[in-house]
Each structure stands twice: as C-alpha cells, then as structure tokens.
Amino acid sequence: MSEESKKPPAPSSASPEASGRFSRRWFLQGVALSAGTAVLPGEGLLGGSAFAAPQAPARIGPEPVQIALSVNGKDYQVKVEPRVTLLNALRNYLNLGTNTPIDLTGTKRVCDRGSCGSCTVILDGKTVYSCSVLAVECQGKKITTVEGVAEGNQPHPIQQAFVECDGLMCGFCTPGFIVSSKALLDRNPHPTPTEIRRALNGNICRCGTYNRVFQAVELASIRMKVKGG
Ligand code: FES
Ligand code: FES
C-alpha cells in the first residue's frame, strides 16, 4: 500500500451538492449553525423583543378598590378588596355605603370552592361559578344572576317549568340549575336529552331531583318552540 493511500481523506469545504456526497459531519455543522443563529439576541427571528422582560401587570389592592359591576342590566358601585369573589360581592357588597344598598342573595353559596354549581351566574354569555371568579375581573362584563332570568314580570319558561315539574326539594341548588338551564336554552333552544344532561353536569343536587330538573328543561324547550322561540 502506498503512503498516499494511508492518509485520511482531506476535509472538503465543497458543499455536498457540489461534491455529490452528504456526510454526517456536514449535516451536524448545518444544524449547529442554524441553532446558533436562532438564539442570537438581537438577531434573526427570535432575537430582540422575544427576550424582552414581560410587562408587570398593573397592581391593585390590597386595600379596597372602587369598581362598577353590571348586573341584570343595572350598574352598581362596589368597593371591594381585590380578593373578594363575585359571589361575595353580589351577596354582600352591591352599593354598600350608598343610600340604596342592595344584595342579590338568590345566588347561593354552598361549597364556596367551585364544585357544586349553586353559585352559577352568566358572565358575558357563559356560565361561571361566581365563587371562583374575582369581582374585580368582572368589570365591563354583563352579569346575569337568577334574579335577572325572568322576562319582565313574567317568569322565564324554565322557571315556570321548574314549578310545574316540581324540580326542587330543599331548593339550595335551584338558582344554579335555573341559570345553567337558561344559558343552555339561550344558545340551544331545543336541546336533546343528552345535551341537557351535559349542560347541567356542573350542577349538583344533594336531594337528587335530577330527573325532574331534566323534565323541566325539556318542558321549557317545548313551550318555547310552541311560542316560536
Ligand atoms: S358555591 Fe360555587 S361552586 Fe359551590
Ligand atoms: S333540591 Fe336540595 S340540593 Fe337540590
């Protein structure tokens, strides 16, 4: 074997396209170069602003702050510490300190930890557990409680149907079921039995009135259909 043939092949700077060969080393060099380019601050796609420190959110509290809440179409002034939940604000703080304090106690506190549904309200068209939402987060949003479900002086069809179907026993869960049912009928006036069960699966009734509650929603839906709803 000649001396020339023992030598390792000289590294080639030519591209694989030019040389017609792809090597593992050439591939890894390419990957490293790409990664290095991506993380250079101030350079390329990920440079500059992507590494800027996030803006700190505006700080409020811990002392009470004045906020406005829109509940059932009316505006209320509320002074609450930022830790106060929407449920607590509705029941205990509306217009406190004014000549016309009001509390909307139809929204019930049962578990106070987001598991029973008794405190359900509609917030900008979606049902939420009001015990799990801070009042300060609800500024500028439309809140509907069980007191706002009726249509003027007339009960909403779902309220009437609850009465006729005897859909309650102790009644503690009922405001939450009424509000969840109204939200369902607003977005789906003619739900199937499965859709009714699914929509109400965040509400718990310790007295076990589920079947009558489901019947009430079906009855309300039928009545709304007859009325052209
Ligand atoms: S009181 Fe809010 S979920 Fe039970
Ligand atoms: S009627 Fe008593 S918890 Fe539902």
PDB file of C-alpha atoms and ligand atoms in Angstrom:
ATOM      1  CA  MET A   1       0.000   0.000   0.000  1.00  0.00           C
ATOM      2  CA  SER A   2       1.440   3.383  -0.941  1.00  0.00           C
ATOM      3  CA  GLU A   3       1.957   6.204   1.629  1.00  0.00           C
ATOM      4  CA  GLU A   4      -0.575   8.266  -0.235  1.00  0.00           C
ATOM      5  CA  SER A   5      -3.367   5.704   0.211  1.00  0.00           C
ATOM      6  CA  LYS A   6      -2.892   5.571   4.110  1.00  0.00           C
ATOM      7  CA  LYS A   7      -3.714   9.242   4.545  1.00  0.00           C
ATOM      8  CA  PRO A   8      -7.240  10.082   5.722  1.00  0.00           C
ATOM      9  CA  PRO A   9      -9.213  11.910   3.085  1.00  0.00           C
ATOM     10  CA  ALA A  10      -8.668  15.676   3.218  1.00  0.00           C
ATOM     11  CA  PRO A  11     -11.663  17.600   4.629  1.00  0.00           C
ATOM     12  CA  SER A  12     -13.519  19.146   1.789  1.00  0.00           C
ATOM     13  CA  SER A  13     -15.076  22.594   2.006  1.00  0.00           C
ATOM     14  CA  ALA A  14     -17.158  21.872  -1.018  1.00  0.00           C
ATOM     15  CA  SER A  15     -20.921  21.535  -0.451  1.00  0.00           C
ATOM     16  CA  PRO A  16     -22.477  18.087  -0.828  1.00  0.00           C
ATOM     17  CA  GLU A  17     -24.353  19.382  -3.796  1.00  0.00           C
ATOM     18  CA  ALA A  18     -21.037  20.301  -5.383  1.00  0.00           C
ATOM     19  CA  SER A  19     -19.248  17.137  -4.325  1.00  0.00           C
ATOM     20  CA  GLY A  20     -22.229  14.877  -4.771  1.00  0.00           C
ATOM     21  CA  ARG A  21     -21.738  13.382  -1.219  1.00  0.00           C
ATOM     22  CA  PHE A  22     -23.573  14.001   2.066  1.00  0.00           C
ATOM     23  CA  SER A  23     -21.635  13.324   5.274  1.00  0.00           C
ATOM     24  CA  ARG A  24     -22.756  13.122   8.919  1.00  0.00           C
ATOM     25  CA  ARG A  25     -20.258  15.887   9.828  1.00  0.00           C
ATOM     26  CA  TRP A  26     -21.646  18.218   7.189  1.00  0.00           C
ATOM     27  CA  PHE A  27     -25.186  17.617   8.467  1.00  0.00           C
ATOM     28  CA  LEU A  28     -24.267  18.328  12.136  1.00  0.00           C
ATOM     29  CA  GLN A  29     -22.412  21.511  11.186  1.00  0.00           C
ATOM     30  CA  GLY A  30     -25.544  22.733   9.454  1.00  0.00           C
ATOM     31  CA  VAL A  31     -27.768  22.003  12.469  1.00  0.00           C
ATOM     32  CA  ALA A  32     -25.376  23.780  14.881  1.00  0.00           C
ATOM     33  CA  LEU A  33     -25.218  26.809  12.641  1.00  0.00           C
ATOM     34  CA  SER A  34     -29.000  27.023  12.427  1.00  0.00           C
ATOM     35  CA  ALA A  35     -29.423  26.726  16.215  1.00  0.00           C
ATOM     36  CA  GLY A  36     -26.785  29.370  16.863  1.00  0.00           C
ATOM     37  CA  THR A  37     -28.476  31.776  14.517  1.00  0.00           C
ATOM     38  CA  ALA A  38     -31.861  31.271  16.189  1.00  0.00           C
ATOM     39  CA  VAL A  39     -30.734  32.158  19.724  1.00  0.00           C
ATOM     40  CA  LEU A  40     -28.511  35.141  18.962  1.00  0.00           C
ATOM     41  CA  PRO A  41     -30.061  38.049  20.889  1.00  0.00           C
ATOM     42  CA  GLY A  42     -30.981  40.932  18.677  1.00  0.00           C
ATOM     43  CA  GLU A  43     -30.599  38.843  15.565  1.00  0.00           C
ATOM     44  CA  GLY A  44     -32.920  36.844  13.393  1.00  0.00           C
ATOM     45  CA  LEU A  45     -36.436  35.655  14.094  1.00  0.00           C
ATOM     46  CA  LEU A  46     -36.069  35.021  17.809  1.00  0.00           C
ATOM     47  CA  GLY A  47     -33.864  37.981  18.614  1.00  0.00           C
ATOM     48  CA  GLY A  48     -34.704  41.263  20.313  1.00  0.00           C
ATOM     49  CA  SER A  49     -38.308  41.595  21.506  1.00  0.00           C
ATOM     50  CA  ALA A  50     -38.836  37.881  22.146  1.00  0.00           C
ATOM     51  CA  PHE A  51     -36.351  38.188  25.016  1.00  0.00           C
ATOM     52  CA  ALA A  52     -37.721  41.425  26.432  1.00  0.00           C
ATOM     53  CA  ALA A  53     -38.803  41.231  30.068  1.00  0.00           C
ATOM     54  CA  PRO A  54     -42.614  40.838  30.351  1.00  0.00           C
ATOM     55  CA  GLN A  55     -44.561  43.878  31.440  1.00  0.00           C
ATOM     56  CA  ALA A  56     -45.616  43.662  35.078  1.00  0.00           C
ATOM     57  CA  PRO A  57     -49.434  43.782  35.389  1.00  0.00           C
ATOM     58  CA  ALA A  58     -50.904  46.884  36.994  1.00  0.00           C
ATOM     59  CA  ARG A  59     -51.032  46.334  40.738  1.00  0.00           C
ATOM     60  CA  ILE A  60     -54.267  46.930  42.647  1.00  0.00           C
ATOM     61  CA  GLY A  61     -55.028  46.486  46.345  1.00  0.00           C
ATOM     62  CA  PRO A  62     -54.677  45.008  48.839  1.00  0.00           C
ATOM     63  CA  GLU A  63     -56.799  47.894  50.108  1.00  0.00           C
ATOM     64  CA  PRO A  64     -60.419  48.088  48.805  1.00  0.00           C
ATOM     65  CA  VAL A  65     -60.880  49.468  45.302  1.00  0.00           C
ATOM     66  CA  GLN A  66     -63.930  51.053  43.724  1.00  0.00           C
ATOM     67  CA  ILE A  67     -65.327  49.091  40.773  1.00  0.00           C
ATOM     68  CA  ALA A  68     -68.537  49.088  38.743  1.00  0.00           C
ATOM     69  CA  LEU A  69     -70.467  45.915  38.049  1.00  0.00           C
ATOM     70  CA  SER A  70     -73.250  45.498  35.507  1.00  0.00           C
ATOM     71  CA  VAL A  71     -75.745  43.059  36.998  1.00  0.00           C
ATOM     72  CA  ASN A  72     -79.035  42.160  35.316  1.00  0.00           C
ATOM     73  CA  GLY A  73     -78.842  45.313  33.205  1.00  0.00           C
ATOM     74  CA  LYS A  74     -78.120  47.712  36.078  1.00  0.00           C
ATOM     75  CA  ASP A  75     -74.837  49.320  37.076  1.00  0.00           C
ATOM     76  CA  TYR A  76     -73.712  49.042  40.677  1.00  0.00           C
ATOM     77  CA  GLN A  77     -70.842  50.662  42.527  1.00  0.00           C
ATOM     78  CA  VAL A  78     -68.848  48.243  44.603  1.00  0.00           C
ATOM     79  CA  LYS A  79     -65.896  48.833  46.898  1.00  0.00           C
ATOM     80  CA  VAL A  80     -64.092  45.564  47.459  1.00  0.00           C
ATOM     81  CA  GLU A  81     -60.693  44.203  48.261  1.00  0.00           C
ATOM     82  CA  PRO A  82     -59.291  42.504  45.159  1.00  0.00           C
ATOM     83  CA  ARG A  83     -59.581  39.122  46.889  1.00  0.00           C
ATOM     84  CA  VAL A  84     -63.405  39.364  47.075  1.00  0.00           C
ATOM     85  CA  THR A  85     -65.212  36.894  44.831  1.00  0.00           C
ATOM     86  CA  LEU A  86     -68.057  37.834  42.521  1.00  0.00           C
ATOM     87  CA  LEU A  87     -70.346  35.680  44.671  1.00  0.00           C
ATOM     88  CA  ASN A  88     -69.454  37.614  47.799  1.00  0.00           C
ATOM     89  CA  ALA A  89     -69.742  40.963  46.001  1.00  0.00           C
ATOM     90  CA  LEU A  90     -73.233  40.106  44.741  1.00  0.00           C
ATOM     91  CA  ARG A  91     -74.480  38.943  48.090  1.00  0.00           C
ATOM     92  CA  ASN A  92     -72.834  41.497  50.378  1.00  0.00           C
ATOM     93  CA  TYR A  93     -71.277  44.499  48.675  1.00  0.00           C
ATOM     94  CA  LEU A  94     -73.562  45.973  45.995  1.00  0.00           C
ATOM     95  CA  ASN A  95     -73.971  49.706  46.551  1.00  0.00           C
ATOM     96  CA  LEU A  96     -72.679  49.319  50.092  1.00  0.00           C
ATOM     97  CA  GLY A  97     -72.191  52.760  51.631  1.00  0.00           C
ATOM     98  CA  THR A  98     -74.795  54.377  49.372  1.00  0.00           C
ATOM     99  CA  ASN A  99     -78.391  55.262  50.159  1.00  0.00           C
ATOM    100  CA  THR A 100     -79.643  52.238  48.258  1.00  0.00           C
ATOM    101  CA  PRO A 101     -77.605  49.228  49.292  1.00  0.00           C
ATOM    102  CA  ILE A 102     -78.792  46.059  47.663  1.00  0.00           C
ATOM    103  CA  ASP A 103     -77.803  42.448  47.829  1.00  0.00           C
ATOM    104  CA  LEU A 104     -78.747  39.777  45.366  1.00  0.00           C
ATOM    105  CA  THR A 105     -78.886  36.700  47.544  1.00  0.00           C
ATOM    106  CA  GLY A 106     -80.526  34.389  45.017  1.00  0.00           C
ATOM    107  CA  THR A 107     -77.047  33.250  44.003  1.00  0.00           C
ATOM    108  CA  LYS A 108     -76.227  30.655  46.652  1.00  0.00           C
ATOM    109  CA  ARG A 109     -73.011  29.904  48.484  1.00  0.00           C
ATOM    110  CA  VAL A 110     -72.827  26.186  49.208  1.00  0.00           C
ATOM    111  CA  CYS A 111     -69.355  24.720  48.686  1.00  0.00           C
ATOM    112  CA  ASP A 112     -67.566  28.047  48.002  1.00  0.00           C
ATOM    113  CA  ARG A 113     -64.881  26.138  46.114  1.00  0.00           C
ATOM    114  CA  GLY A 114     -66.091  25.581  42.581  1.00  0.00           C
ATOM    115  CA  SER A 115     -67.617  22.139  42.843  1.00  0.00           C
ATOM    116  CA  CYS A 116     -71.395  22.340  43.356  1.00  0.00           C
ATOM    117  CA  GLY A 117     -72.738  24.916  40.865  1.00  0.00           C
ATOM    118  CA  SER A 118     -75.148  26.623  43.276  1.00  0.00           C
ATOM    119  CA  CYS A 119     -73.447  29.967  42.671  1.00  0.00           C
ATOM    120  CA  THR A 120     -73.692  29.792  38.844  1.00  0.00           C
ATOM    121  CA  VAL A 121     -74.176  33.096  37.019  1.00  0.00           C
ATOM    122  CA  ILE A 122     -73.900  34.043  33.352  1.00  0.00           C
ATOM    123  CA  LEU A 123     -70.883  36.212  32.577  1.00  0.00           C
ATOM    124  CA  ASP A 124     -70.866  37.618  29.044  1.00  0.00           C
ATOM    125  CA  GLY A 125     -72.996  34.713  27.828  1.00  0.00           C
ATOM    126  CA  LYS A 126     -71.064  31.942  29.556  1.00  0.00           C
ATOM    127  CA  THR A 127     -71.858  30.203  32.819  1.00  0.00           C
ATOM    128  CA  VAL A 128     -69.274  30.567  35.576  1.00  0.00           C
ATOM    129  CA  TYR A 129     -69.062  29.631  39.226  1.00  0.00           C
ATOM    130  CA  SER A 130     -69.218  33.059  40.852  1.00  0.00           C
ATOM    131  CA  CYS A 131     -67.384  31.710  43.910  1.00  0.00           C
ATOM    132  CA  SER A 132     -64.377  31.116  41.672  1.00  0.00           C
ATOM    133  CA  VAL A 133     -64.211  34.490  39.899  1.00  0.00           C
ATOM    134  CA  LEU A 134     -62.879  37.692  41.443  1.00  0.00           C
ATOM    135  CA  ALA A 135     -65.250  40.653  41.386  1.00  0.00           C
ATOM    136  CA  VAL A 136     -62.533  42.944  40.010  1.00  0.00           C
ATOM    137  CA  GLU A 137     -62.249  40.677  36.953  1.00  0.00           C
ATOM    138  CA  CYS A 138     -65.908  41.261  36.086  1.00  0.00           C
ATOM    139  CA  GLN A 139     -65.753  44.980  35.372  1.00  0.00           C
ATOM    140  CA  GLY A 140     -67.126  45.803  31.923  1.00  0.00           C
ATOM    141  CA  LYS A 141     -68.836  42.410  31.630  1.00  0.00           C
ATOM    142  CA  LYS A 142     -72.534  41.566  31.674  1.00  0.00           C
ATOM    143  CA  ILE A 143     -73.548  39.524  34.688  1.00  0.00           C
ATOM    144  CA  THR A 144     -76.892  37.709  34.870  1.00  0.00           C
ATOM    145  CA  THR A 145     -77.989  36.193  38.155  1.00  0.00           C
ATOM    146  CA  VAL A 146     -81.112  34.172  38.892  1.00  0.00           C
ATOM    147  CA  GLU A 147     -82.869  37.466  39.706  1.00  0.00           C
ATOM    148  CA  GLY A 148     -82.331  38.538  36.074  1.00  0.00           C
ATOM    149  CA  VAL A 149     -83.727  35.427  34.397  1.00  0.00           C
ATOM    150  CA  ALA A 150     -87.421  36.446  34.445  1.00  0.00           C
ATOM    151  CA  GLU A 151     -88.813  38.268  31.422  1.00  0.00           C
ATOM    152  CA  GLY A 152     -90.198  41.471  32.922  1.00  0.00           C
ATOM    153  CA  ASN A 153     -92.984  40.494  35.296  1.00  0.00           C
ATOM    154  CA  GLN A 154     -93.344  37.081  33.715  1.00  0.00           C
ATOM    155  CA  PRO A 155     -91.288  34.097  34.841  1.00  0.00           C
ATOM    156  CA  HIS A 156     -88.972  32.655  32.224  1.00  0.00           C
ATOM    157  CA  PRO A 157     -90.351  29.392  30.745  1.00  0.00           C
ATOM    158  CA  ILE A 158     -87.649  27.482  32.618  1.00  0.00           C
ATOM    159  CA  GLN A 159     -88.793  28.959  35.939  1.00  0.00           C
ATOM    160  CA  GLN A 160     -92.392  28.080  35.188  1.00  0.00           C
ATOM    161  CA  ALA A 161     -91.392  24.571  34.172  1.00  0.00           C
ATOM    162  CA  PHE A 162     -89.418  24.034  37.396  1.00  0.00           C
ATOM    163  CA  VAL A 163     -92.572  24.827  39.351  1.00  0.00           C
ATOM    164  CA  GLU A 164     -94.793  22.583  37.254  1.00  0.00           C
ATOM    165  CA  CYS A 165     -92.349  19.671  37.225  1.00  0.00           C
ATOM    166  CA  ASP A 166     -91.651  20.055  40.939  1.00  0.00           C
ATOM    167  CA  GLY A 167     -87.955  20.285  40.109  1.00  0.00           C
ATOM    168  CA  LEU A 168     -86.734  21.069  43.607  1.00  0.00           C
ATOM    169  CA  MET A 169     -86.814  19.898  47.185  1.00  0.00           C
ATOM    170  CA  CYS A 170     -84.696  21.981  49.579  1.00  0.00           C
ATOM    171  CA  GLY A 171     -84.051  24.472  46.765  1.00  0.00           C
ATOM    172  CA  PHE A 172     -80.433  25.309  47.507  1.00  0.00           C
ATOM    173  CA  CYS A 173     -79.234  24.068  44.128  1.00  0.00           C
ATOM    174  CA  THR A 174     -82.176  25.526  42.226  1.00  0.00           C
ATOM    175  CA  PRO A 175     -80.839  29.018  41.353  1.00  0.00           C
ATOM    176  CA  GLY A 176     -77.740  27.421  39.846  1.00  0.00           C
ATOM    177  CA  PHE A 177     -79.815  24.933  37.835  1.00  0.00           C
ATOM    178  CA  ILE A 178     -82.143  27.695  36.619  1.00  0.00           C
ATOM    179  CA  VAL A 179     -79.233  29.867  35.464  1.00  0.00           C
ATOM    180  CA  SER A 180     -77.419  26.968  33.767  1.00  0.00           C
ATOM    181  CA  SER A 181     -80.661  25.900  32.061  1.00  0.00           C
ATOM    182  CA  LYS A 182     -81.318  29.437  30.834  1.00  0.00           C
ATOM    183  CA  ALA A 183     -77.815  29.673  29.400  1.00  0.00           C
ATOM    184  CA  LEU A 184     -78.384  26.348  27.626  1.00  0.00           C
ATOM    185  CA  LEU A 185     -81.737  27.417  26.164  1.00  0.00           C
ATOM    186  CA  ASP A 186     -80.264  30.756  25.058  1.00  0.00           C
ATOM    187  CA  ARG A 187     -77.653  29.061  22.910  1.00  0.00           C
ATOM    188  CA  ASN A 188     -79.629  25.917  22.039  1.00  0.00           C
ATOM    189  CA  PRO A 189     -83.413  26.377  22.382  1.00  0.00           C
ATOM    190  CA  HIS A 190     -84.163  22.753  21.540  1.00  0.00           C
ATOM    191  CA  PRO A 191     -81.568  20.554  23.212  1.00  0.00           C
ATOM    192  CA  THR A 192     -81.644  16.766  23.171  1.00  0.00           C
ATOM    193  CA  PRO A 193     -81.833  14.881  26.495  1.00  0.00           C
ATOM    194  CA  THR A 194     -78.108  14.189  26.198  1.00  0.00           C
ATOM    195  CA  GLU A 195     -77.341  17.857  25.605  1.00  0.00           C
ATOM    196  CA  ILE A 196     -79.425  18.794  28.660  1.00  0.00           C
ATOM    197  CA  ARG A 197     -77.535  16.360  30.885  1.00  0.00           C
ATOM    198  CA  ARG A 198     -74.218  17.540  29.533  1.00  0.00           C
ATOM    199  CA  ALA A 199     -75.066  21.229  30.033  1.00  0.00           C
ATOM    200  CA  LEU A 200     -76.125  20.647  33.624  1.00  0.00           C
ATOM    201  CA  ASN A 201     -73.314  18.344  34.658  1.00  0.00           C
ATOM    202  CA  GLY A 202     -71.610  21.155  36.580  1.00  0.00           C
ATOM    203  CA  ASN A 203     -74.569  21.450  38.943  1.00  0.00           C
ATOM    204  CA  ILE A 204     -75.079  19.106  41.867  1.00  0.00           C
ATOM    205  CA  CYS A 205     -78.353  18.404  43.663  1.00  0.00           C
ATOM    206  CA  ARG A 206     -77.940  16.696  47.002  1.00  0.00           C
ATOM    207  CA  CYS A 207     -81.659  15.999  47.153  1.00  0.00           C
ATOM    208  CA  GLY A 208     -81.469  14.071  43.893  1.00  0.00           C
ATOM    209  CA  THR A 209     -84.068  15.911  41.833  1.00  0.00           C
ATOM    210  CA  TYR A 210     -82.169  15.421  38.589  1.00  0.00           C
ATOM    211  CA  ASN A 211     -84.904  13.670  36.611  1.00  0.00           C
ATOM    212  CA  ARG A 212     -87.414  16.402  37.376  1.00  0.00           C
ATOM    213  CA  VAL A 213     -84.895  19.089  36.534  1.00  0.00           C
ATOM    214  CA  PHE A 214     -84.243  17.433  33.161  1.00  0.00           C
ATOM    215  CA  GLN A 215     -88.014  17.151  32.571  1.00  0.00           C
ATOM    216  CA  ALA A 216     -88.370  20.860  33.373  1.00  0.00           C
ATOM    217  CA  VAL A 217     -85.780  21.830  30.782  1.00  0.00           C
ATOM    218  CA  GLU A 218     -87.486  19.647  28.159  1.00  0.00           C
ATOM    219  CA  LEU A 219     -90.871  21.185  29.007  1.00  0.00           C
ATOM    220  CA  ALA A 220     -89.476  24.721  28.777  1.00  0.00           C
ATOM    221  CA  SER A 221     -87.911  23.888  25.447  1.00  0.00           C
ATOM    222  CA  ILE A 222     -91.212  22.563  24.077  1.00  0.00           C
ATOM    223  CA  ARG A 223     -93.075  25.632  25.306  1.00  0.00           C
ATOM    224  CA  MET A 224     -90.511  27.926  23.707  1.00  0.00           C
ATOM    225  CA  LYS A 225     -90.858  26.022  20.433  1.00  0.00           C
ATOM    226  CA  VAL A 226     -94.655  26.396  20.511  1.00  0.00           C
ATOM    227  CA  LYS A 227     -94.207  30.133  21.107  1.00  0.00           C
ATOM    228  CA  GLY A 228     -91.866  30.269  18.119  1.00  0.00           C
ATOM    229  CA  GLY A 229     -88.653  30.507  20.144  1.00  0.00           C
TER     230      GLY A 229
HETATM  231  S1  FES B   1     -70.657  27.648  45.824  1.00  0.00           S
HETATM  232 FE1  FES B   1     -69.641  27.981  43.945  1.00  0.00          FE
HETATM  233  S2  FES B   1     -69.476  26.039  43.038  1.00  0.00           S
HETATM  234 FE2  FES B   1     -70.340  25.661  45.018  1.00  0.00          FE
HETATM  235  S1  FES B   2     -83.176  20.481  45.787  1.00  0.00           S
HETATM  236 FE1  FES B   2     -81.921  20.228  47.537  1.00  0.00          FE
HETATM  237  S2  FES B   2     -79.922  20.243  46.748  1.00  0.00           S
HETATM  238 FE2  FES B   2     -81.148  20.259  45.013  1.00  0.00          FE
END
